CSV table of C-alpha atoms in Angstrom, one decimal:
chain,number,residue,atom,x,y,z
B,1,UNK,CA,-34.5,39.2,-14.7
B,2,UNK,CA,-31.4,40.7,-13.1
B,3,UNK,CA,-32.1,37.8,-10.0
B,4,UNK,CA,-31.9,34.8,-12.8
B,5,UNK,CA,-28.4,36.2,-13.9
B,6,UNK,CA,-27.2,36.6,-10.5
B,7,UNK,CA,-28.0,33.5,-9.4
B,8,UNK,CA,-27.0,32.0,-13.2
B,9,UNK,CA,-23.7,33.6,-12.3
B,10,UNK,CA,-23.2,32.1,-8.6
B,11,UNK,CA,-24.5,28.5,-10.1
B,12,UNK,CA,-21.3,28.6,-12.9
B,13,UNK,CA,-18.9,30.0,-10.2
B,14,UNK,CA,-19.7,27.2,-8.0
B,15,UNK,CA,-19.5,24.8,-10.6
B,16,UNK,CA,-15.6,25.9,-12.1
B,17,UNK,CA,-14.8,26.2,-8.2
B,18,UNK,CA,-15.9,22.2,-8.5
B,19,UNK,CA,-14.1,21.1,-11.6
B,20,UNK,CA,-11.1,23.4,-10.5
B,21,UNK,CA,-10.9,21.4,-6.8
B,22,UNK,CA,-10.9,18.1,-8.7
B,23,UNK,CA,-8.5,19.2,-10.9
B,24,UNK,CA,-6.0,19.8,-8.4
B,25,UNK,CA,-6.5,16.9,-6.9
B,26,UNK,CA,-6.5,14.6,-9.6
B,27,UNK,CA,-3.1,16.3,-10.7
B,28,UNK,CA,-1.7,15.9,-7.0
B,29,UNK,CA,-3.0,11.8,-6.6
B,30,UNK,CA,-1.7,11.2,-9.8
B,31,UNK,CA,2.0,12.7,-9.4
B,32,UNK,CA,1.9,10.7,-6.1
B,33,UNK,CA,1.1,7.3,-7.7
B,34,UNK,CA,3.1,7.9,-10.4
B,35,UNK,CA,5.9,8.9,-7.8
B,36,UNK,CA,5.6,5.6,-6.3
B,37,UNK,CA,8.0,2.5,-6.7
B,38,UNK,CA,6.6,-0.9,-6.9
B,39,UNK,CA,8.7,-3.2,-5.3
B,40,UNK,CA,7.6,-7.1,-5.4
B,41,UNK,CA,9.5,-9.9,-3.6
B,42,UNK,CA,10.9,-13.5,-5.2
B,43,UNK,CA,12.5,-16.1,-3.6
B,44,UNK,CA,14.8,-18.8,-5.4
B,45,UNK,CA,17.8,-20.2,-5.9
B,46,UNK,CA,20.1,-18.0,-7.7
B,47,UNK,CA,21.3,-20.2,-11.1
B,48,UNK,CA,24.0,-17.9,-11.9
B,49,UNK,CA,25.5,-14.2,-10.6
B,50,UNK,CA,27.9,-11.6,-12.5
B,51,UNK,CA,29.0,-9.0,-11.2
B,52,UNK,CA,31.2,-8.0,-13.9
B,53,UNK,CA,28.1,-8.1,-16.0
B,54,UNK,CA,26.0,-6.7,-13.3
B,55,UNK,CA,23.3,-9.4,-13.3
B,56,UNK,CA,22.0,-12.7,-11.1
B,57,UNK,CA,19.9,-14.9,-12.5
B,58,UNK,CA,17.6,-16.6,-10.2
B,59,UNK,CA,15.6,-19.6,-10.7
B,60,UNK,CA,12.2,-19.9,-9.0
B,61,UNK,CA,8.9,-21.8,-9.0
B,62,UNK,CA,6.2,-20.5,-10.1
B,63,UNK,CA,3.3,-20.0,-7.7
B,64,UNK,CA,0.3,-20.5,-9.7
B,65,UNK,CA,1.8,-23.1,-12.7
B,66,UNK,CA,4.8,-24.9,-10.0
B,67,UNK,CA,7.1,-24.7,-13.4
B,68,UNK,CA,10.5,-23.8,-12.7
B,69,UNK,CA,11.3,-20.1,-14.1
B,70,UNK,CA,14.3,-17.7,-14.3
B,71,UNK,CA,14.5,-14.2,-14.1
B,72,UNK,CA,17.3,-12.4,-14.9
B,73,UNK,CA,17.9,-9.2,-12.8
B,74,UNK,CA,20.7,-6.3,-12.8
B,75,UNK,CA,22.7,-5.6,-9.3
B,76,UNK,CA,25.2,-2.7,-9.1
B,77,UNK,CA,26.8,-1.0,-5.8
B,78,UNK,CA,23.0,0.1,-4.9
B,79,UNK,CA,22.1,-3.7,-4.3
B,80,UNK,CA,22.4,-4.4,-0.5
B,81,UNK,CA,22.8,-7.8,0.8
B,82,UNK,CA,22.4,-9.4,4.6
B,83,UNK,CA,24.4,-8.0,6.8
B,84,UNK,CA,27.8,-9.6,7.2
B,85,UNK,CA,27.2,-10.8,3.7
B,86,UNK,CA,28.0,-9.0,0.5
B,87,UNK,CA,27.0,-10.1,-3.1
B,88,UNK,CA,30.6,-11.5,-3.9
B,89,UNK,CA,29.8,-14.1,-1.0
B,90,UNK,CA,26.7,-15.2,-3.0
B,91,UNK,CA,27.3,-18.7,-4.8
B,92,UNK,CA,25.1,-20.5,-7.1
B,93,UNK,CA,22.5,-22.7,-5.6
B,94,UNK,CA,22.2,-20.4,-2.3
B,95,UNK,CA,18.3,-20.1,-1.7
B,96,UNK,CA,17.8,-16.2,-1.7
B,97,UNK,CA,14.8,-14.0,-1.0
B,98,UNK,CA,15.0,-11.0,-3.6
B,99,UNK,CA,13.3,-7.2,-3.1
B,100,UNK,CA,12.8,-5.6,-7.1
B,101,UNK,CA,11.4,-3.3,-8.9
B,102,UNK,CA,10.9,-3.2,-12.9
B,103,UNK,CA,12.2,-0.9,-15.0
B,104,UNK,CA,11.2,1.0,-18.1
B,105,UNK,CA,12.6,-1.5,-21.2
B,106,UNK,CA,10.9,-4.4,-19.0
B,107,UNK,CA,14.3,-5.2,-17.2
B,108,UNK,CA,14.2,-6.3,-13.1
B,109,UNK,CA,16.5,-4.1,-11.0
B,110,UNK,CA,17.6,-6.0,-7.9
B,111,UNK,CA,17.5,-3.5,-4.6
B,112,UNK,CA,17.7,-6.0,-2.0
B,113,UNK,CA,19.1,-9.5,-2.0
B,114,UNK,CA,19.2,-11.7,1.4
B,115,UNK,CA,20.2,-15.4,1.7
B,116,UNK,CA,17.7,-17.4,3.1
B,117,UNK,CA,18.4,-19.8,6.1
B,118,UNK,CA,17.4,-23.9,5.3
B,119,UNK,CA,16.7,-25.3,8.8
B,120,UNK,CA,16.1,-29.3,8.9
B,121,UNK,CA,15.2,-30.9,5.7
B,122,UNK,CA,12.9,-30.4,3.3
B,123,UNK,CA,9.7,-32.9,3.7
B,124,UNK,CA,10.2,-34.2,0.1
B,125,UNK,CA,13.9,-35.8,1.1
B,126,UNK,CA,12.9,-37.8,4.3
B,127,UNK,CA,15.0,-40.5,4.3
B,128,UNK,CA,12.8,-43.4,5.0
């Protein structure tokens, strides 16, 4: 009788050791996801910028529907730009590339904004 106990004992301290561990680690994985900033890329032409009102709005196309879209994003003094170039340089109709992140409220906070080069023209304008 006083075996079964022990070994009763042993099989329940192994088994909160268990669900301890994981635990721990589910705690630790999920502070580290939840740590994490997700930062997706656009590119565009910006329709409209403000820095007075601390926004750009950039017009894109859509990659799965090919509609044209805008999406309104806020820039401060954090925002960088190319180098050589700052965010009062940026005109509208410049084709930019854009690095953002949402925020809580389901705003678009701009981190990184860089003008993209056109080389040669595009296929669609050919003159013929």
């Amino acid at each position: 009788m006083k075996r079964r106990s022990v070994l009763f004992a042993k099989r329940l301290a192994f088994k909160v050791k268990k669900f301890l561990l994981f635990l721990i680690l589910s705690l630790i994985f999920s502070r580290q996801v939840g740590a994490g900033e997700t930062l997706r890329m656009i590119d565009g032409k910006i329709k409209e910028i403000s820095l007075e009102k601390h926004e750009l709005v950039l017009s894109y196309k859509h990659p799965v529907t090919s509609r044209s879209e805008e999406l309104k994003l806020i820039i401060d003094d954090k925002t960088s730009a190319d180098e050589g170039v700052r965010l009062e340089d940026l005109r509208g109709d410049d084709p930019v590339s854009v690095t953002y992140e949402e925020i809580p409220g389901g705003l678009f906070y701009a981190r990184d904004v860089r003008r993209v080069p056109l080389r040669g023209v595009p296929i669609k304008e050919i003159p013929r």
